[in-house]
């Protein structure tokens, strides 16, 4: 077990069409050995299709997939050394828990005496000791998910694929399982490709995130970089909350509302200014040189428990939202509707993005 058993995955030029629909459109993706990589995208973006190409259940129209040095595009699923957790678990209802988990070993021709201890070990790994004789229908959703996971790892695959494995669980259990899966990955060290449409889940769990939309790779990077420096308007809108405002570019000097923007170094390209509610603050009248300042009028204040969301109409007519943490002992936690306010965005958090606001991105 451990890192030396993991394999890198190299996906090159993979396209898959269904009639006129491009489920995957010329996807290139390098997945590092032993990393936890998440495919993140909206429903219908091609996540499952790509995972099925890796698992061997789906043959692309063209392209190449290599596990390590080996081209595997024509290799049948059971020869790929890949563990898979399907979206709906796909457990065998007529088998007990132990038989479900032992199935991949049986398929590989192991004898009963060899299977037994490995099933027990897998049960222990997913914290289900003693559940071997249970029927699948006697399990809760979370337990079924663990059995599916145990079945996927019982033969020590070098690659683990998971398709929205937590989507059927309630929020609390899902958040606990996210941490558990992360720990399990650290322990087992196999290259893991994880699919979700939940951006927070992706940010929580991943070493890197591959954002996909309409069968295309939009951005591949670490969670922080995806959030702080989205490559385009799609990524900015899909991950986190954001407003994108059009900036004027005059000879390499971007400005908004006639005022030149102060920017983080090396970030003067792009037509859109990224404003995230939690990155904006209310400024007083003192000049704060490191902030870009925007003035406007409060249109609405929404109390959300841990924070207020304040909607502001800027002087030029654009709408932005500001998140302001609600503290019990802070008297002026939020302004009132109709107040004239100044918003500040720190220069280091002033990010421009390529693209336009047209096309119904928000
Ligand atoms: P995701 O998992 O991101 O929700 P999928 O990979 O399941 O998306 O699907 C990507 C696109 O391919 C969608 O438009 C979907 O309708 C289409 N698609 C997937 N599988 C098939 C199929 N077997 N036949 C026809 N269209 C399909
Ligand atoms: Mg899917």
CSV table of C-alpha atoms and ligand atoms in Angstrom, one decimal:
chain,number,residue,atom,x,y,z
A,1,UNK,CA,0.0,0.0,0.0
A,2,UNK,CA,1.0,3.7,-0.3
A,3,UNK,CA,2.2,6.1,-2.8
A,4,UNK,CA,4.4,3.7,-4.8
A,5,UNK,CA,1.3,1.8,-5.8
A,6,UNK,CA,-0.4,4.9,-7.3
A,7,UNK,CA,-0.4,5.7,-11.0
A,8,UNK,CA,-0.6,8.9,-13.0
A,9,UNK,CA,-3.3,9.3,-15.6
A,10,UNK,CA,-2.8,11.1,-18.9
A,11,UNK,CA,-5.9,12.0,-20.9
A,12,UNK,CA,-5.3,13.4,-24.3
A,13,UNK,CA,-7.8,14.7,-26.9
A,14,UNK,CA,-10.7,12.6,-25.6
A,15,UNK,CA,-14.0,13.3,-27.4
A,16,UNK,CA,-17.3,11.5,-27.0
A,17,UNK,CA,-20.4,12.4,-28.9
A,18,UNK,CA,-24.0,11.3,-28.7
A,19,UNK,CA,-25.6,12.3,-32.0
A,20,UNK,CA,-24.9,16.1,-32.1
A,21,UNK,CA,-24.2,16.3,-28.4
A,22,UNK,CA,-20.5,16.6,-27.3
A,23,UNK,CA,-20.5,14.8,-23.9
A,24,UNK,CA,-16.7,15.3,-24.0
A,25,UNK,CA,-15.0,17.8,-26.3
A,26,UNK,CA,-11.3,17.3,-26.8
A,27,UNK,CA,-10.4,16.9,-23.2
A,28,UNK,CA,-6.7,16.9,-22.1
A,29,UNK,CA,-6.0,16.3,-18.5
A,30,UNK,CA,-3.0,15.1,-16.5
A,31,UNK,CA,-3.7,13.6,-13.2
A,32,UNK,CA,-0.7,13.2,-10.8
A,33,UNK,CA,0.2,10.0,-9.2
A,34,UNK,CA,-1.5,9.7,-5.8
A,35,UNK,CA,-3.5,12.9,-6.0
A,36,UNK,CA,-7.1,13.5,-5.1
A,37,UNK,CA,-8.5,15.2,-8.3
A,38,UNK,CA,-12.1,16.3,-8.5
A,39,UNK,CA,-14.1,16.7,-11.7
A,40,UNK,CA,-16.5,19.6,-10.9
A,41,UNK,CA,-19.3,20.8,-13.2
A,42,UNK,CA,-23.0,21.2,-13.5
A,43,UNK,CA,-25.4,18.4,-14.4
A,44,UNK,CA,-24.8,17.2,-17.9
A,45,UNK,CA,-21.3,18.7,-18.2
A,46,UNK,CA,-19.7,15.3,-19.0
A,47,UNK,CA,-18.3,14.2,-15.6
A,48,UNK,CA,-19.8,10.7,-15.5
A,49,UNK,CA,-18.9,10.2,-19.1
A,50,UNK,CA,-15.2,11.0,-18.4
A,51,UNK,CA,-15.2,8.8,-15.3
A,52,UNK,CA,-16.7,5.9,-17.4
A,53,UNK,CA,-14.0,6.4,-20.0
A,54,UNK,CA,-11.4,6.0,-17.2
A,55,UNK,CA,-13.3,2.9,-15.8
A,56,UNK,CA,-13.6,1.3,-19.3
A,57,UNK,CA,-17.4,1.3,-19.5
A,58,UNK,CA,-17.4,4.0,-22.1
A,59,UNK,CA,-15.3,4.0,-25.3
A,60,UNK,CA,-14.6,7.5,-26.6
A,61,UNK,CA,-14.8,8.5,-30.3
A,62,UNK,CA,-11.1,9.4,-30.2
A,63,UNK,CA,-8.3,10.3,-27.9
A,64,UNK,CA,-5.9,8.5,-25.6
A,65,UNK,CA,-5.9,7.5,-22.0
A,66,UNK,CA,-2.7,6.3,-20.3
A,67,UNK,CA,-2.3,4.9,-16.8
A,68,UNK,CA,1.4,5.3,-16.2
A,69,UNK,CA,3.0,4.4,-19.5
A,70,UNK,CA,0.2,2.1,-20.6
A,71,UNK,CA,-2.5,3.0,-23.1
A,72,UNK,CA,-5.7,1.6,-21.7
A,73,UNK,CA,-8.3,2.8,-24.1
A,74,UNK,CA,-9.0,-0.7,-25.5
A,75,UNK,CA,-8.5,-2.5,-22.2
A,76,UNK,CA,-11.6,-4.1,-20.6
A,77,UNK,CA,-12.7,-2.7,-17.2
A,78,UNK,CA,-11.7,-5.6,-15.1
A,79,UNK,CA,-8.1,-5.5,-16.3
A,80,UNK,CA,-7.6,-1.8,-15.5
A,81,UNK,CA,-6.9,-2.1,-11.8
A,82,UNK,CA,-9.5,0.6,-11.1
A,83,UNK,CA,-11.9,0.7,-8.1
A,84,UNK,CA,-15.2,2.4,-8.8
A,85,UNK,CA,-17.9,3.8,-6.6
A,86,UNK,CA,-21.0,4.4,-8.6
A,87,UNK,CA,-23.5,7.2,-8.1
A,88,UNK,CA,-26.3,4.9,-6.9
A,89,UNK,CA,-23.9,2.5,-5.1
A,90,UNK,CA,-24.9,-0.4,-7.4
A,91,UNK,CA,-24.7,-3.0,-4.6
A,92,UNK,CA,-26.0,-6.5,-5.3
A,93,UNK,CA,-29.3,-6.6,-3.3
A,94,UNK,CA,-29.4,-10.4,-3.1
A,95,UNK,CA,-25.9,-10.7,-1.5
A,96,UNK,CA,-25.0,-9.9,2.0
A,97,UNK,CA,-22.4,-7.2,2.8
A,98,UNK,CA,-19.4,-9.6,2.9
A,99,UNK,CA,-20.4,-11.1,-0.5
A,100,UNK,CA,-20.7,-7.6,-2.0
A,101,UNK,CA,-17.3,-6.5,-0.8
A,102,UNK,CA,-15.7,-9.9,-1.7
A,103,UNK,CA,-17.1,-9.9,-5.2
A,104,UNK,CA,-14.2,-8.2,-7.0
A,105,UNK,CA,-11.8,-10.8,-5.4
A,106,UNK,CA,-14.0,-13.7,-6.4
A,107,UNK,CA,-14.1,-12.2,-9.9
A,108,UNK,CA,-10.3,-12.3,-9.8
A,109,UNK,CA,-10.3,-16.0,-8.9
A,110,UNK,CA,-9.3,-15.8,-5.2
A,111,UNK,CA,-10.2,-18.6,-2.9
A,112,UNK,CA,-12.7,-18.2,0.0
A,113,UNK,CA,-9.9,-18.4,2.6
A,114,UNK,CA,-8.1,-15.6,0.9
A,115,UNK,CA,-11.2,-13.5,0.4
A,116,UNK,CA,-12.4,-13.6,4.0
A,117,UNK,CA,-9.5,-11.7,5.7
A,118,UNK,CA,-9.4,-9.0,3.0
A,119,UNK,CA,-13.1,-8.4,3.3
A,120,UNK,CA,-12.7,-8.0,7.1
A,121,UNK,CA,-9.8,-5.6,6.5
A,122,UNK,CA,-11.9,-3.5,4.1
A,123,UNK,CA,-14.8,-3.5,6.5
A,124,UNK,CA,-12.5,-2.2,9.2
A,125,UNK,CA,-11.1,0.5,6.8
A,126,UNK,CA,-14.6,1.9,6.3
A,127,UNK,CA,-15.5,1.4,10.0
A,128,UNK,CA,-18.1,-1.3,9.5
A,129,UNK,CA,-16.6,-4.2,11.5
A,130,UNK,CA,-19.0,-7.0,12.2
A,131,UNK,CA,-21.4,-6.0,9.4
A,132,UNK,CA,-20.5,-8.8,7.0
A,133,UNK,CA,-23.6,-10.9,7.5
A,134,UNK,CA,-26.0,-8.1,7.1
A,135,UNK,CA,-28.3,-7.8,4.2
A,136,UNK,CA,-27.9,-4.8,2.0
A,137,UNK,CA,-31.5,-3.7,2.6
A,138,UNK,CA,-30.7,-3.5,6.3
A,139,UNK,CA,-28.3,-0.7,5.9
A,140,UNK,CA,-28.7,3.1,6.1
A,141,UNK,CA,-27.7,5.3,3.1
A,142,UNK,CA,-24.4,6.1,4.8
A,143,UNK,CA,-23.6,2.4,5.5
A,144,UNK,CA,-24.4,1.5,1.9
A,145,UNK,CA,-22.0,4.1,0.7
A,146,UNK,CA,-19.3,2.6,3.0
A,147,UNK,CA,-20.0,-0.9,1.6
A,148,UNK,CA,-19.7,0.4,-1.9
A,149,UNK,CA,-16.4,2.1,-1.0
A,150,UNK,CA,-15.1,-1.1,0.7
A,151,UNK,CA,-15.9,-3.1,-2.5
A,152,UNK,CA,-14.0,-0.5,-4.5
A,153,UNK,CA,-10.8,-0.7,-2.4
A,154,UNK,CA,-10.8,-4.4,-1.4
A,155,UNK,CA,-8.5,-5.4,-4.2
A,156,UNK,CA,-6.0,-2.5,-3.6
A,157,UNK,CA,-6.5,-0.8,-6.9
A,158,UNK,CA,-4.0,1.8,-8.0
A,159,UNK,CA,-6.8,4.1,-9.1
A,160,UNK,CA,-10.0,4.9,-7.3
A,161,UNK,CA,-13.0,6.5,-9.2
A,162,UNK,CA,-16.0,7.9,-7.4
A,163,UNK,CA,-19.1,9.3,-9.0
A,164,UNK,CA,-21.0,11.7,-6.7
A,165,UNK,CA,-20.7,9.1,-3.9
A,166,UNK,CA,-22.2,11.4,-1.2
A,167,UNK,CA,-25.0,13.0,-3.1
A,168,UNK,CA,-27.7,10.8,-1.5
A,169,UNK,CA,-26.7,11.6,2.1
A,170,UNK,CA,-28.0,14.4,4.2
A,171,UNK,CA,-25.9,17.5,4.8
A,172,UNK,CA,-24.4,16.6,8.2
A,173,UNK,CA,-23.4,13.0,7.2
A,174,UNK,CA,-22.1,14.3,3.8
A,175,UNK,CA,-19.8,16.7,5.5
A,176,UNK,CA,-18.5,14.1,7.9
A,177,UNK,CA,-18.0,11.6,5.0
A,178,UNK,CA,-16.1,14.3,3.0
A,179,UNK,CA,-13.5,14.5,5.8
A,180,UNK,CA,-13.4,10.7,6.2
A,181,UNK,CA,-12.9,10.1,2.5
A,182,UNK,CA,-10.0,12.6,2.6
A,183,UNK,CA,-8.4,10.7,5.5
A,184,UNK,CA,-8.9,7.4,3.7
A,185,UNK,CA,-7.2,8.8,0.6
A,186,UNK,CA,-4.3,10.0,2.7
A,187,UNK,CA,-4.0,6.5,4.2
A,188,UNK,CA,-4.3,4.5,1.0
A,189,UNK,CA,-2.6,6.9,-1.3
A,190,UNK,CA,-4.2,5.8,-4.5
A,191,UNK,CA,-4.8,8.2,-7.4
A,192,UNK,CA,-8.4,9.3,-6.9
A,193,UNK,CA,-10.7,10.9,-9.4
A,194,UNK,CA,-13.8,12.2,-7.6
A,195,UNK,CA,-16.9,13.6,-9.3
A,196,UNK,CA,-19.2,16.2,-7.8
A,197,UNK,CA,-21.4,19.1,-8.9
A,198,UNK,CA,-21.1,20.6,-5.4
A,199,UNK,CA,-18.4,23.3,-5.4
A,200,UNK,CA,-18.0,23.4,-1.7
A,201,UNK,CA,-17.4,19.6,-1.6
A,202,UNK,CA,-14.8,20.0,-4.3
A,203,UNK,CA,-13.1,22.9,-2.5
A,204,UNK,CA,-13.1,20.8,0.8
A,205,UNK,CA,-11.7,17.6,-0.5
A,206,UNK,CA,-9.5,18.1,-3.5
A,207,UNK,CA,-5.8,18.5,-4.1
A,208,UNK,CA,-6.8,19.9,-7.5
A,209,UNK,CA,-10.1,20.6,-9.2
A,210,UNK,CA,-10.8,20.2,-12.9
A,211,UNK,CA,-13.8,22.4,-13.7
A,212,UNK,CA,-15.8,21.1,-16.7
A,213,UNK,CA,-18.7,22.6,-18.7
A,214,UNK,CA,-20.3,21.3,-21.8
A,215,UNK,CA,-17.7,18.6,-22.2
A,216,UNK,CA,-14.8,21.0,-22.0
A,217,UNK,CA,-12.1,21.5,-19.4
A,218,UNK,CA,-12.5,25.1,-18.1
A,219,UNK,CA,-9.8,25.2,-15.5
A,220,UNK,CA,-7.4,22.9,-13.7
A,221,UNK,CA,-5.9,24.1,-10.5
A,222,UNK,CA,-5.7,23.9,-6.7
A,223,UNK,CA,-8.9,24.9,-4.8
A,224,UNK,CA,-7.6,28.3,-3.7
A,225,UNK,CA,-6.4,29.2,-7.2
A,226,UNK,CA,-9.7,28.2,-8.7
A,227,UNK,CA,-11.5,30.4,-6.2
A,228,UNK,CA,-9.2,33.4,-6.1
A,229,UNK,CA,-8.2,33.4,-9.8
A,230,UNK,CA,-10.9,31.9,-11.9
A,231,UNK,CA,-9.9,31.5,-15.5
A,232,UNK,CA,-13.2,32.7,-17.0
A,233,UNK,CA,-16.7,33.9,-16.2
A,234,UNK,CA,-18.1,30.4,-16.1
A,235,UNK,CA,-15.7,29.3,-13.3
A,236,UNK,CA,-16.2,32.6,-11.4
A,237,UNK,CA,-19.9,32.1,-11.4
A,238,UNK,CA,-20.0,28.4,-10.8
A,239,UNK,CA,-17.6,28.5,-7.8
A,240,UNK,CA,-18.6,30.8,-5.0
A,241,UNK,CA,-20.8,33.8,-5.3
A,242,UNK,CA,-19.7,36.6,-7.6
A,243,UNK,CA,-20.7,39.6,-9.5
A,244,UNK,CA,-18.8,40.4,-12.7
A,245,UNK,CA,-18.6,44.0,-13.8
A,246,UNK,CA,-17.4,45.3,-17.2
A,247,UNK,CA,-14.1,47.3,-17.0
A,248,UNK,CA,-12.8,49.8,-19.5
A,249,UNK,CA,-9.4,49.0,-20.9
A,250,UNK,CA,-7.5,52.2,-22.0
A,251,UNK,CA,-4.1,51.3,-23.2
A,252,UNK,CA,-3.5,48.6,-20.6
A,253,UNK,CA,-5.0,50.7,-17.7
A,254,UNK,CA,-8.2,49.1,-16.6
A,255,UNK,CA,-10.8,51.3,-15.0
A,256,UNK,CA,-14.3,51.1,-13.6
A,257,UNK,CA,-16.7,54.0,-13.5
A,258,UNK,CA,-13.9,56.3,-14.8
A,259,UNK,CA,-11.5,55.5,-12.0
A,260,UNK,CA,-8.3,53.5,-12.6
A,261,UNK,CA,-8.3,50.2,-10.8
A,262,UNK,CA,-5.5,49.2,-8.4
A,263,UNK,CA,-4.6,45.7,-9.2
A,264,UNK,CA,-2.5,42.8,-7.8
A,265,UNK,CA,0.7,42.7,-9.8
A,266,UNK,CA,0.6,41.1,-13.2
A,267,UNK,CA,-3.1,41.1,-13.5
A,268,UNK,CA,-4.0,43.9,-15.9
A,269,UNK,CA,-5.7,41.7,-18.6
A,270,UNK,CA,-9.3,40.9,-18.7
A,271,UNK,CA,-12.6,42.7,-19.3
A,272,UNK,CA,-14.5,41.7,-16.2
A,273,UNK,CA,-13.9,42.7,-12.6
A,274,UNK,CA,-14.6,39.9,-10.1
A,275,UNK,CA,-16.5,41.0,-6.9
A,276,UNK,CA,-17.1,38.4,-4.3
A,277,UNK,CA,-19.5,39.4,-1.4
A,278,UNK,CA,-17.0,38.4,1.3
A,279,UNK,CA,-14.1,40.2,-0.2
A,280,UNK,CA,-15.9,43.6,-0.2
A,281,UNK,CA,-15.8,45.7,3.0
A,282,UNK,CA,-17.5,48.9,4.1
A,283,UNK,CA,-15.1,51.8,4.1
A,284,UNK,CA,-15.2,54.9,6.1
A,285,UNK,CA,-14.2,58.3,4.8
A,286,UNK,CA,-10.5,57.9,5.5
A,287,UNK,CA,-8.4,57.4,2.4
A,288,UNK,CA,-7.3,53.8,2.3
A,289,UNK,CA,-4.7,53.8,-0.5
A,290,UNK,CA,-4.6,50.0,-0.9
A,291,UNK,CA,-8.3,49.7,-1.6
A,292,UNK,CA,-10.4,50.3,-4.7
A,293,UNK,CA,-13.4,52.3,-3.6
A,294,UNK,CA,-17.0,52.0,-5.0
A,295,UNK,CA,-19.9,54.1,-3.9
A,296,UNK,CA,-23.5,53.2,-3.9
A,297,UNK,CA,-26.8,53.0,-2.1
A,298,UNK,CA,-28.1,50.1,0.0
A,299,UNK,CA,-31.1,48.5,-1.7
A,300,UNK,CA,-31.7,45.5,0.6
A,301,UNK,CA,-30.3,43.9,3.7
A,302,UNK,CA,-30.9,40.1,4.3
A,303,UNK,CA,-30.1,38.6,7.6
A,304,UNK,CA,-28.7,35.0,7.2
A,305,UNK,CA,-27.7,34.1,10.7
A,306,UNK,CA,-24.0,34.1,10.7
A,307,UNK,CA,-23.9,37.0,8.3
A,308,UNK,CA,-25.8,39.7,6.5
A,309,UNK,CA,-26.0,39.9,2.8
A,310,UNK,CA,-26.3,43.6,1.7
A,311,UNK,CA,-27.3,44.4,-1.8
A,312,UNK,CA,-26.0,47.7,-3.1
A,313,UNK,CA,-26.7,49.6,-6.3
A,314,UNK,CA,-23.5,51.2,-7.4
A,315,UNK,CA,-23.3,54.8,-8.8
A,316,UNK,CA,-23.2,53.4,-12.3
A,317,UNK,CA,-26.3,51.3,-11.8
A,318,UNK,CA,-24.7,47.9,-11.3
A,319,UNK,CA,-25.9,45.7,-8.5
A,320,UNK,CA,-23.4,44.1,-6.1
A,321,UNK,CA,-23.7,42.0,-2.9
A,322,UNK,CA,-21.6,42.4,0.2
A,323,UNK,CA,-21.4,39.8,3.0
A,324,UNK,CA,-20.9,41.3,6.4
A,325,UNK,CA,-20.3,39.0,9.3
A,326,UNK,CA,-22.9,39.5,12.0
A,327,UNK,CA,-21.3,39.8,15.4
A,328,UNK,CA,-23.4,39.9,18.5
A,329,UNK,CA,-21.5,42.8,20.1
A,330,UNK,CA,-21.0,44.8,17.0
A,331,UNK,CA,-23.6,47.5,17.0
A,332,UNK,CA,-23.2,48.7,13.5
A,333,UNK,CA,-23.2,45.3,11.9
A,334,UNK,CA,-25.1,46.3,8.8
A,335,UNK,CA,-26.2,49.5,7.2
A,336,UNK,CA,-29.9,50.4,6.5
A,337,UNK,CA,-31.7,50.5,3.3
A,338,UNK,CA,-31.2,53.8,1.6
A,339,UNK,CA,-27.8,54.5,3.2
A,340,UNK,CA,-25.1,55.9,1.0
A,341,UNK,CA,-22.0,53.6,1.4
A,342,UNK,CA,-18.5,53.2,0.2
A,343,UNK,CA,-17.3,49.7,-0.6
A,344,UNK,CA,-13.6,48.7,-0.5
A,345,UNK,CA,-11.9,45.9,-2.4
A,346,UNK,CA,-8.2,45.4,-1.5
A,347,UNK,CA,-5.9,45.7,-4.5
A,348,UNK,CA,-4.5,42.2,-3.8
A,349,UNK,CA,-8.0,40.8,-4.2
A,350,UNK,CA,-8.8,42.9,-7.3
A,351,UNK,CA,-8.9,40.3,-10.1
A,352,UNK,CA,-9.8,40.7,-13.7
A,353,UNK,CA,-11.2,37.9,-15.8
A,354,UNK,CA,-11.4,37.4,-19.6
A,355,UNK,CA,-14.8,37.4,-21.2
A,356,UNK,CA,-18.0,39.4,-21.4
A,357,UNK,CA,-21.1,39.7,-19.2
A,358,UNK,CA,-23.3,38.8,-22.2
A,359,UNK,CA,-24.5,35.2,-22.7
A,360,UNK,CA,-26.5,34.8,-19.5
A,361,UNK,CA,-23.7,33.8,-17.2
A,362,UNK,CA,-25.5,35.1,-14.1
B,1,LIG,P1,-22.8,14.7,-15.8
B,1,LIG,O1,-22.3,13.4,-15.2
B,1,LIG,O2,-21.8,15.8,-15.7
B,1,LIG,O3,-24.1,15.1,-15.3
B,1,LIG,P2,-22.9,13.1,-18.2
B,1,LIG,O4,-21.5,12.7,-18.5
B,1,LIG,O5,-23.8,12.1,-17.6
B,1,LIG,O6,-23.0,14.4,-17.4
B,1,LIG,O7,-23.6,13.6,-19.6
B,1,LIG,C1,-23.0,14.5,-20.5
B,1,LIG,C2,-23.9,14.7,-21.7
B,1,LIG,O8,-23.9,13.5,-22.5
B,1,LIG,C3,-25.3,15.1,-21.3
B,1,LIG,O9,-25.7,16.0,-22.3
B,1,LIG,C4,-26.0,13.8,-21.5
B,1,LIG,O10,-27.4,14.0,-21.7
B,1,LIG,C5,-25.3,13.1,-22.6
B,1,LIG,N1,-25.3,11.6,-22.5
B,1,LIG,C6,-24.7,10.9,-21.5
B,1,LIG,N2,-24.8,9.6,-21.7
B,1,LIG,C7,-25.6,9.5,-22.8
B,1,LIG,C8,-26.2,8.4,-23.5
B,1,LIG,N3,-25.9,7.1,-23.1
B,1,LIG,N4,-26.9,8.6,-24.6
B,1,LIG,C9,-27.1,9.9,-25.0
B,1,LIG,N5,-26.7,11.0,-24.4
B,1,LIG,C10,-25.9,10.8,-23.3
B,2,LIG,MG1,-23.2,12.3,-13.6
